Coordinates of C-alpha atoms and ligand atoms in Angstrom, one line a residue:
X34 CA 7.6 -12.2 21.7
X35 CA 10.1 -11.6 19.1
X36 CA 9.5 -9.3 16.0
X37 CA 9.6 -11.1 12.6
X38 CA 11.2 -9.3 9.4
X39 CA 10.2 -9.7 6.0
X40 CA 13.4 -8.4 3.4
X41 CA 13.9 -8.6 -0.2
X42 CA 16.5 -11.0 -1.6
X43 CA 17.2 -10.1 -4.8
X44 CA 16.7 -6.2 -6.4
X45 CA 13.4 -5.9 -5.3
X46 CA 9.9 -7.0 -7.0
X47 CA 10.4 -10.5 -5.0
X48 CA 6.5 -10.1 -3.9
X49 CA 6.9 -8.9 0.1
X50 CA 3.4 -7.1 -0.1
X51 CA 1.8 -10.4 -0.8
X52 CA 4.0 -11.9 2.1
X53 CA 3.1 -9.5 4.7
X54 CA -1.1 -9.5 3.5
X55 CA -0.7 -12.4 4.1
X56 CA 1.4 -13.0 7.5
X57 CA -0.6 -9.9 8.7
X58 CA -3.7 -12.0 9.4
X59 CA -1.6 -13.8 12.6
X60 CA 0.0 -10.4 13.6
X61 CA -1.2 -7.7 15.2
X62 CA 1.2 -5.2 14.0
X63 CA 3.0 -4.2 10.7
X64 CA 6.2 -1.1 10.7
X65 CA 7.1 0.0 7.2
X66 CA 10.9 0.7 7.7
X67 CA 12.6 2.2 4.8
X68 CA 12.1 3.3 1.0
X69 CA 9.1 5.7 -0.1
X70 CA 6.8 5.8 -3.4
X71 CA 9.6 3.9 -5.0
X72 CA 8.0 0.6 -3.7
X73 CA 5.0 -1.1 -5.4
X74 CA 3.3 -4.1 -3.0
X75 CA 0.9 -5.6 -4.5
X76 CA -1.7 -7.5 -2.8
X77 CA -4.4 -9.7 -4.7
X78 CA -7.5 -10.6 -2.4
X79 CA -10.4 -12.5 -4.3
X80 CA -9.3 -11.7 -7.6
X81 CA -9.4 -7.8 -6.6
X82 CA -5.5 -6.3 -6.8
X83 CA -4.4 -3.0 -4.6
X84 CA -1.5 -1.5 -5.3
X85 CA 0.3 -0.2 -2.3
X86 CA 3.2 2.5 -2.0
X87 CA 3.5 3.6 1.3
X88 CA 1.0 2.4 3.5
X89 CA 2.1 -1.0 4.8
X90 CA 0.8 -4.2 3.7
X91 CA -1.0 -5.3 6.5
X92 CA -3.8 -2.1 6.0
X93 CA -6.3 -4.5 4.2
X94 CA -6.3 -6.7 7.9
X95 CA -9.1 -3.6 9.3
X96 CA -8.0 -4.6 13.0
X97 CA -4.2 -4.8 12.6
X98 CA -2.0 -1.6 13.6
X99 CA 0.4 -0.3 10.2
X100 CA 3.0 2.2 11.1
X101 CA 4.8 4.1 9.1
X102 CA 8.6 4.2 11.0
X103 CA 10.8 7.1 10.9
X104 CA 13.0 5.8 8.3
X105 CA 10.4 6.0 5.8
X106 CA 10.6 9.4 3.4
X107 CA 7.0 10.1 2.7
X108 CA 5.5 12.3 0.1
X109 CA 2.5 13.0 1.4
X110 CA 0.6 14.1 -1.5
X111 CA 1.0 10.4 -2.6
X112 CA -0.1 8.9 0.3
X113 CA -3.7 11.4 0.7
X114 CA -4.2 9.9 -2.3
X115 CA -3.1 6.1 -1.3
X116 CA -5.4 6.8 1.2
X117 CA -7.9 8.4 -0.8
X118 CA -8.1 5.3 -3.1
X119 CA -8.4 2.7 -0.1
X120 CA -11.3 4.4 1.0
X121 CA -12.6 4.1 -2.1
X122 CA -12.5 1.1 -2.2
X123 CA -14.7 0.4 0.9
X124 CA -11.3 0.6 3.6
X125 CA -12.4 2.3 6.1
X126 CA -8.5 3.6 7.4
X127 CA -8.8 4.5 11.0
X128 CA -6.7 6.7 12.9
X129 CA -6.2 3.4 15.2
X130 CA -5.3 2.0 12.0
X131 CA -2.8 3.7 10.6
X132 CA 0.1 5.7 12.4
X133 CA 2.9 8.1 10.7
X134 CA 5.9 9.1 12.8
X135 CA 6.3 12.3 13.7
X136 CA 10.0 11.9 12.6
X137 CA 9.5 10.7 9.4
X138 CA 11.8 12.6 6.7
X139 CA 8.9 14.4 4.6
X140 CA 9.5 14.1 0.7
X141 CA 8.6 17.2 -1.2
X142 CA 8.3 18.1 -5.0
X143 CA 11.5 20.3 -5.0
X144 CA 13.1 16.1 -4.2
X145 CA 11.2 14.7 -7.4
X146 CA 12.5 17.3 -9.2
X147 CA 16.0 17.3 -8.2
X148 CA 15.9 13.0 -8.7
X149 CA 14.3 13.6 -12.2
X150 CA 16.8 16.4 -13.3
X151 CA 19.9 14.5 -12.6
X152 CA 18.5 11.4 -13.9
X153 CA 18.2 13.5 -17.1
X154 CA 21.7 15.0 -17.0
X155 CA 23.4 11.8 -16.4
X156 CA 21.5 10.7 -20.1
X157 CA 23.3 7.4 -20.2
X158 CA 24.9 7.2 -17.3
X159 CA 21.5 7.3 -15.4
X160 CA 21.0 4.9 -12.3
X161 CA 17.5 4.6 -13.4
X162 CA 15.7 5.7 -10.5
X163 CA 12.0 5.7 -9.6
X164 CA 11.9 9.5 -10.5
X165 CA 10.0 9.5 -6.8
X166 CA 12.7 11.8 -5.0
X167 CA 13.7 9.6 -2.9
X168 CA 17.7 9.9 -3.2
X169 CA 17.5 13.8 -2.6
X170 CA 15.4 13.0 0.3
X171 CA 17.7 10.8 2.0
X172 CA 20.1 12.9 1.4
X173 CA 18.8 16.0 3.0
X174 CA 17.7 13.8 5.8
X175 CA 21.6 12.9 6.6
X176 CA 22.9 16.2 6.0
X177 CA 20.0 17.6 8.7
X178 CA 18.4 20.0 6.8
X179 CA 15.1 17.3 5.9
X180 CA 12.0 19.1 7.3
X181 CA 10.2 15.9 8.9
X182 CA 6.5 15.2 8.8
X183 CA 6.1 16.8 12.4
X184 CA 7.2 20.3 11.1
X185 CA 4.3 20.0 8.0
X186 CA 2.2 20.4 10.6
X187 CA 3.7 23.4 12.1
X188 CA 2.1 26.2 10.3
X189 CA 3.9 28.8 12.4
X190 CA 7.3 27.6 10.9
X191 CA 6.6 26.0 7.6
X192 CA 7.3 29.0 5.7
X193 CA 10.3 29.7 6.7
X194 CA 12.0 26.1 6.9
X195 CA 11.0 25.9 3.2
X196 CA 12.6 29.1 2.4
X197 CA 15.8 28.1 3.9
X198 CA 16.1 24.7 2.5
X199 CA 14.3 25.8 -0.9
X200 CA 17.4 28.4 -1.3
X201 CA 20.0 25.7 -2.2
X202 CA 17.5 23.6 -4.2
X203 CA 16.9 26.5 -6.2
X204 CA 20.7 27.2 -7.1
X205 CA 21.4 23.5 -8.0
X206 CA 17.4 22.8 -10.1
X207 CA 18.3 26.6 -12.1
X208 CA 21.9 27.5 -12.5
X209 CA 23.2 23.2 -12.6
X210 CA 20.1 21.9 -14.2
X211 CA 18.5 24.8 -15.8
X212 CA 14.8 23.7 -14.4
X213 CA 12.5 26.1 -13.5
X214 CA 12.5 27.9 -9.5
X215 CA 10.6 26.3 -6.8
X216 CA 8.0 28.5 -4.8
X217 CA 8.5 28.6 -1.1
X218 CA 5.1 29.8 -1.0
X219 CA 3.8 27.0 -3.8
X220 CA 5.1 24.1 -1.7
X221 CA 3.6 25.2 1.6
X222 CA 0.0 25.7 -0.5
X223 CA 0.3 22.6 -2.3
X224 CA 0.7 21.0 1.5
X225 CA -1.6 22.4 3.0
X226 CA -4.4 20.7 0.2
X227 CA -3.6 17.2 1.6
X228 CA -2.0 17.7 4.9
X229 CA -5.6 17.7 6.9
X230 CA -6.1 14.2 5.2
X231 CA -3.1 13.1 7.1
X232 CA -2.8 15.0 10.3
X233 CA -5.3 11.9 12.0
X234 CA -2.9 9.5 11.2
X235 CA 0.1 11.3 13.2
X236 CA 1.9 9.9 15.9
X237 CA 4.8 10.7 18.2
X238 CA 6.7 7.8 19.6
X239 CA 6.7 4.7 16.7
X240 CA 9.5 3.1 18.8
X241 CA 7.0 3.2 22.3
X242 CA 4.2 1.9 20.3
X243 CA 6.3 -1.1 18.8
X244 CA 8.0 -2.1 22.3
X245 CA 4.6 -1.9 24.1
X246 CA 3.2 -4.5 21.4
X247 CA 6.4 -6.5 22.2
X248 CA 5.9 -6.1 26.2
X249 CA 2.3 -7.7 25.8
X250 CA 3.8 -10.6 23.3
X251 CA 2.3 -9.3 20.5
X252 CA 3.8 -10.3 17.1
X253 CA 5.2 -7.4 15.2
X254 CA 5.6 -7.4 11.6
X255 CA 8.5 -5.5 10.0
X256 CA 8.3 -4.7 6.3
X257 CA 11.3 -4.1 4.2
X258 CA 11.3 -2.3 0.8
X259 CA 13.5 -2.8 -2.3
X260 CA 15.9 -5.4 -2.2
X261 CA 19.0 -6.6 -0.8
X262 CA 21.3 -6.0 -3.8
X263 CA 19.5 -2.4 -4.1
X264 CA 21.0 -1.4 -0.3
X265 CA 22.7 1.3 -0.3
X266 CA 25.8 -0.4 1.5
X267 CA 25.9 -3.3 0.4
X268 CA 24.1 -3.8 -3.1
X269 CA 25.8 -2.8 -6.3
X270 CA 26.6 0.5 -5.8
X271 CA 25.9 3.3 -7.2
X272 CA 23.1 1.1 -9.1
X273 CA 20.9 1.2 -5.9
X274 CA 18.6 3.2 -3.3
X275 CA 19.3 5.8 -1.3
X276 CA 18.3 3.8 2.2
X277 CA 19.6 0.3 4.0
X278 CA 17.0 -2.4 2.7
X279 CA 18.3 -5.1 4.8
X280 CA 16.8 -6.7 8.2
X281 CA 18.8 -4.4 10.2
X282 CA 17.6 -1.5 9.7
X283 CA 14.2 -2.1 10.6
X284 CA 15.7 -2.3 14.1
X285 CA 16.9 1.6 13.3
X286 CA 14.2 2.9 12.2
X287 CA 11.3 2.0 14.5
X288 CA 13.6 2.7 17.3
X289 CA 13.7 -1.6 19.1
X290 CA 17.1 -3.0 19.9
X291 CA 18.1 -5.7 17.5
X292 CA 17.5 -8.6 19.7
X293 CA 14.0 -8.1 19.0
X294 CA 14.2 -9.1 15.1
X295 CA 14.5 -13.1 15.6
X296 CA 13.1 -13.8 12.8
X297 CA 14.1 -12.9 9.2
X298 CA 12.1 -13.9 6.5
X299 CA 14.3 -13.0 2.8
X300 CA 11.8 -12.9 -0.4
X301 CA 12.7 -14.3 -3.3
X302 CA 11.3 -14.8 -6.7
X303 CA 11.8 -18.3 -8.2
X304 CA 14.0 -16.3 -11.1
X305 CA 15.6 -13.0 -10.7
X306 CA 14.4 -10.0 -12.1
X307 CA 15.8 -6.0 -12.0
X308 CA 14.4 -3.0 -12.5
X309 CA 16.9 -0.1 -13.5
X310 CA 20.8 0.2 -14.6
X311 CA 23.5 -1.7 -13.1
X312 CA 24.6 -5.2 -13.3
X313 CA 22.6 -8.5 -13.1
X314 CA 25.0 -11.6 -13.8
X315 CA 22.0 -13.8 -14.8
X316 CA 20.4 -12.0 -16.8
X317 CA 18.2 -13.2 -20.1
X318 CA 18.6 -11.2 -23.0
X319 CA 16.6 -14.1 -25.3
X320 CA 13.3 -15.2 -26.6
X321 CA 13.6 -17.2 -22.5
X322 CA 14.1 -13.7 -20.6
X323 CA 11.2 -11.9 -22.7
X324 CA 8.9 -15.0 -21.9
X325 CA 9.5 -14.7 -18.4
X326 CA 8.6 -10.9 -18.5
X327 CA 5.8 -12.0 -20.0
X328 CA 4.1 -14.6 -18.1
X329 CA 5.4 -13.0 -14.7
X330 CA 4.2 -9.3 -15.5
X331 CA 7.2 -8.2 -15.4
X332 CA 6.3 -4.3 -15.3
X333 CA 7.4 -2.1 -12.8
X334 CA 4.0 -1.2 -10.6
X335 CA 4.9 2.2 -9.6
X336 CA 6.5 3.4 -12.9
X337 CA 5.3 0.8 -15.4
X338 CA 8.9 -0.2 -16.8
X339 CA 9.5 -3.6 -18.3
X340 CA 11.8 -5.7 -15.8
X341 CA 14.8 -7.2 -17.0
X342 CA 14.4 -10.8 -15.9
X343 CA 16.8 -14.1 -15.7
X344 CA 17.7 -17.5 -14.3
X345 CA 17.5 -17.8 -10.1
X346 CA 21.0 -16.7 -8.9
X347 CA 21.8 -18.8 -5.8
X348 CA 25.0 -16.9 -5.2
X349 CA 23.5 -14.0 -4.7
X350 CA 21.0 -15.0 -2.8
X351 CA 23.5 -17.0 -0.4
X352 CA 24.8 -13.1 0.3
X353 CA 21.0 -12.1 1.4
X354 CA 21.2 -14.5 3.3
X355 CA 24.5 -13.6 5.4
X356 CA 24.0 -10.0 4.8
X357 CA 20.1 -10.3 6.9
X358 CA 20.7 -13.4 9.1
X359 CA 17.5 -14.6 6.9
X360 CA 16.3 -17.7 8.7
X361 CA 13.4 -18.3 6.4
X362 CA 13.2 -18.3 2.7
X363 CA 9.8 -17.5 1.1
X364 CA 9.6 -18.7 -2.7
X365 CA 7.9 -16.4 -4.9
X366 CA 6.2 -16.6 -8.4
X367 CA 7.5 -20.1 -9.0
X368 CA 3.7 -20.9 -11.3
X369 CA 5.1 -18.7 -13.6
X370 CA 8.1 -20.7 -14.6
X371 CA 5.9 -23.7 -15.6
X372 CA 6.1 -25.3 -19.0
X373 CA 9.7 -24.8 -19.5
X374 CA 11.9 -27.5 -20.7
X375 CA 15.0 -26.7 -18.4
X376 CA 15.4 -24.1 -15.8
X377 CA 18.6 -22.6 -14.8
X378 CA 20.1 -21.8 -11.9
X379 CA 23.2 -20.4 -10.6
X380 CA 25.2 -21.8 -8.8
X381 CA 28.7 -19.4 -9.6
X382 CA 30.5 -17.2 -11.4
X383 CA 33.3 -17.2 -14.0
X384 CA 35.9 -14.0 -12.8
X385 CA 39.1 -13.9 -14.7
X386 CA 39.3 -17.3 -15.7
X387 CA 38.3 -18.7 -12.0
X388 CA 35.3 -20.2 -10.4
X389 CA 34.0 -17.9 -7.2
X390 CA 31.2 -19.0 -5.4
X391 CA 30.9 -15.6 -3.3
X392 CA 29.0 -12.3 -4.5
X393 CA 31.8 -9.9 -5.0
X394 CA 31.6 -6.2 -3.4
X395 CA 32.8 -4.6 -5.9
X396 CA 30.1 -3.3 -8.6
X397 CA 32.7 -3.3 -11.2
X398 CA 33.6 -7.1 -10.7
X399 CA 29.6 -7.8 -10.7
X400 CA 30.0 -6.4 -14.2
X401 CA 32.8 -8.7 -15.5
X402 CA 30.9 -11.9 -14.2
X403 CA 30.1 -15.1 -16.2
X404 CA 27.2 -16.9 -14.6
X405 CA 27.6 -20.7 -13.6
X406 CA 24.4 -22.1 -15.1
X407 CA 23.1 -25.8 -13.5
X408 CA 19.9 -26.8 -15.4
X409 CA 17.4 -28.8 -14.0
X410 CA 14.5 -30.4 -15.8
X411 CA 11.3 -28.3 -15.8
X412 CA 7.8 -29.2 -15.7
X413 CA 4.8 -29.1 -17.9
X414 CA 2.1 -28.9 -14.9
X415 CA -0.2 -25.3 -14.3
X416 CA 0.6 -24.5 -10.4
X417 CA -1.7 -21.6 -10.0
X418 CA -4.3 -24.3 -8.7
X419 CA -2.3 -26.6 -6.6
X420 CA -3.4 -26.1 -2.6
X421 CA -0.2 -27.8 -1.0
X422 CA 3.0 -28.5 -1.4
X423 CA 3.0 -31.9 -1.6
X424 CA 0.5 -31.7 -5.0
X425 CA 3.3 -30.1 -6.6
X426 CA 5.0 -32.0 -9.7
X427 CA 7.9 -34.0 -8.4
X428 CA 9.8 -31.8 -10.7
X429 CA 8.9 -28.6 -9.2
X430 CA 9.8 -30.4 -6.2
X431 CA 13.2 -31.0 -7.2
X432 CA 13.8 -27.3 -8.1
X433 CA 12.6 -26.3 -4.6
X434 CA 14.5 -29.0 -2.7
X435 CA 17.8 -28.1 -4.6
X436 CA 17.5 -24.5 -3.7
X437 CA 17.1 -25.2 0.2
X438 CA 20.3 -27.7 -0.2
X439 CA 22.3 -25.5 -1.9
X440 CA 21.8 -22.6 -0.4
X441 CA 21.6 -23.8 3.8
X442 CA 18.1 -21.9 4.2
X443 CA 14.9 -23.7 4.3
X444 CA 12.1 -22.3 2.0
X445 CA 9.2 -22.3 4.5
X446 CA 6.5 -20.7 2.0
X447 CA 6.1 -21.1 -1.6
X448 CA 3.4 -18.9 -3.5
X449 CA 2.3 -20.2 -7.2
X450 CA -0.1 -17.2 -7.4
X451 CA -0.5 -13.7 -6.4
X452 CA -3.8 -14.4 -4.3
X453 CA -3.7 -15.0 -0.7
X454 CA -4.9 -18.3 -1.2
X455 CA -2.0 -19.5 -3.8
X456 CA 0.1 -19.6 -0.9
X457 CA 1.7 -23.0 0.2
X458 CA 3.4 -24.0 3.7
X459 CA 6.3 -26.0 3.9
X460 CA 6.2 -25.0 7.5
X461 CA 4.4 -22.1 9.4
X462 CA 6.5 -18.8 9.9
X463 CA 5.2 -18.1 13.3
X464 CA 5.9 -21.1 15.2
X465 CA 4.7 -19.9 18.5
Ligands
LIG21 P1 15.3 5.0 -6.4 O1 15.0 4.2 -5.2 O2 14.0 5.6 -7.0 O3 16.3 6.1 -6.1 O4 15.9 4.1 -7.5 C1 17.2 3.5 -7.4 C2 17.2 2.1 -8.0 O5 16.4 1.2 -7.2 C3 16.7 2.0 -9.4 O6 17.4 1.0 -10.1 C4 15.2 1.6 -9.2 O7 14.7 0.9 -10.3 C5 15.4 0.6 -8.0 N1 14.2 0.5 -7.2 C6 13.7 1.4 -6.4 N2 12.6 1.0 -5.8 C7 12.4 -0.2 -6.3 C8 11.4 -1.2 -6.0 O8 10.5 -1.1 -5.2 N3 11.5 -2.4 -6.8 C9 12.5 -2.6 -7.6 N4 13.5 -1.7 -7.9 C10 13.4 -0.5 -7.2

């Protein structure tokens, strides 16, 4: 059986972590691919929300396998307490459960406080990160001087790896960005307070364990972080993360040859929303934007920052689209545009005095764009209660309908809550 992946479609926030809870219960595995703490998935089941970082979305399914791929940076200290926390809350996390690769890129506090003091140097020229490390850990990972989470468990070695790779921190967080000195010594006892918690869940060979799963016909589960237009690659650089957020990766990371990723759902909210600097051609700097922040809870749940929000923005989700090979479009959040008098949608942009219907690459043309706003009739109608699509107002209908047309992609799921059971089905995703 083929492997299905689940991507953002917009700049992240699109609601994958309700996707995934949900998908998870006819899967049997689910492979965190990319990103770190930076994420924030949600899940809501019976009215009672958990807030997920790391661990991947599937962990509330008790009998489904969540792996933790090698493309992942993890700071361990917040996912002890990730774990902590789902324990708490009656989880029971098994070793059988949960599985960490060995060749994950660890994320350590010296990477927090690199992120956070060039976030502060740049003042207004900031990308707006997470403050969560996760550019300097990527970057230490590709210039091969990451310790990965295999050598946290090395006690024989640990001391000295941190020295080494502590030596250039330390020149760039005190003479560049006069921040305190990092401890070798600190780090490696600050790691070894959580690293017992986490030693259970370690595993070797991520990449054997998914292929086996695939061998027996199992379906796996891949879950992206972030957002296409956040990519590193292809997004609106520099105004993104430090890792590739779209469907491809996933096939790096865990270590399966692309063939195996069939099918790619892309996430999308029934608006647009970004957290962060950089452009977003849609955007809604009116009484319309700050109502949509509003009834969507639009705040960042890992770093509590209001969202910028704004009309859906077909173009650029036409690029997801090519940019994953989605197949599938899941519809997110589209309850909370009820009771508007029109909604808009984008269908182009205005460059220079021409029409262009294509997202451009170039950040500093994303900047100069006009949007293109269609508006279709809105509806008066709550959705939060509707079980099935075809209970939906005819005008929320419409909206959907003209999406799918417009953009070639048909919208398989549409959610109008964030419980599992404010989930509609236009047509299963596992058609097996
Ligand atoms: P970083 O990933 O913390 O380095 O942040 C880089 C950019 O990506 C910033 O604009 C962040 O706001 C944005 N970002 C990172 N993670 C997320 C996420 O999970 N959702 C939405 N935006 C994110």
């Amino acid at each position: 059986m083929s492997a299905t992946v689940v991507v953002g479609a917009q700049w992240g926030d699109e609601g994958k972590g309700k996707l995934i809870d949900v998908l998870a219960a006819s899967a049997d595995m689910v492979v965190r691919f990319q990103g770190g703490s930076n994420a924030g998935h949600t899940l809501v089941v019976n009215g009672k929300k958990t807030v997920l970082h790391l661990i991947p979305s599937g962990i509330l399914h008790p009998e489904k396998m969540c792996l933790i791929a090698s493309g992942v940076v993890v700071d361990i200290f917040g996912l002890a307490e990730e774990i902590r926390k789902l324990k708490a809350a009656g989880f029971s996390i098994s070793p059988a459960q949960l599985l960490i690769s060995d060749n994950a890129t660890a994320l350590l506090p010296y990477h927090k406080a690199l992120d956070q003091a060039r976030e502060k140097d740049l003042s207004d020229g900031k990308i707006g990160t997470t403050g969560k490390g996760i550019g300097p850990a990527y970057e230490d990972r590709a210039a091969r001087r990451a310790l990965v989470m295999s050598d946290l468990y090395d006690n024989k070695n640990l001391m000295a790896k941190l020295e080494f790779v502590l030596k250039e921190k330390n020149a760039l967080l005190t003479k560049l960005y006069d921040v305190t000195e990092i401890k070798a010594k600190d780090i490696y006892d600050q790691i070894q307070t959580v690293i017992e918690e986490i030693k259970p869940y370690r595993t070797a060979d991520v990449s054997l364990l998914v292929a086996q799963k695939l061998k027996l016909n199992r379906r796996v589960l891949f879950e992206g972080a972030q957002g296409t237009l956040l990519d590193i690659h292809h997004g609106t650089y520099p105004y993104v993360t430090s890792s590739s957020t779209l469907a491809g990766a996933g096939s790096i990371s865990a270590g399966v040859g692309p063939h195996h990723l069939s099918k790619i759902v892309g996430v999308f909210k029934a608006y647009c929303t970004r957290v962060g600097s950089g452009p977003f051609p849609t955007e809604l700097t009116n009484d319309v934007g700050a109502r949509i922040q509003k009834e969507g809870h639009e705040f960042g749940s890992t770093t509590g920052r209001a969202r910028r929000c704004g009309w859906l923005d077909l173009v650029a989700l036409k690029y997801a689209i090519r940019l994953n090979g989605i197949n599938s479009l899941a519809m997110m959040k589209l309850d909370v545009l009820s009771d508007h008098e029109q909604l808009g949608i984008c269908t182009g942009y205005k460059l220079n005095g021409e029409i262009i219907h294509e997202f451009p690459t170039s950040t500093e043309l994303v900047s100069q764009l006009e949007p293109v706003i269609e508006y279709l009739p809105g509806w008066k109608e709550d959705l939060t209660q509707v079980k099935a699509i075809k209970d939906l107002p005819m005008k929320a209908l419409a909206y959907i309908d003209f999406v799918t047309r417009h953009v070639g992609c048909p919208i398989d799921v549409v959610s109008v809550g964030p419980d599992r059971d404010q989930t509609l089905w236009i047509k299963p995703v596992f058609q097996d």
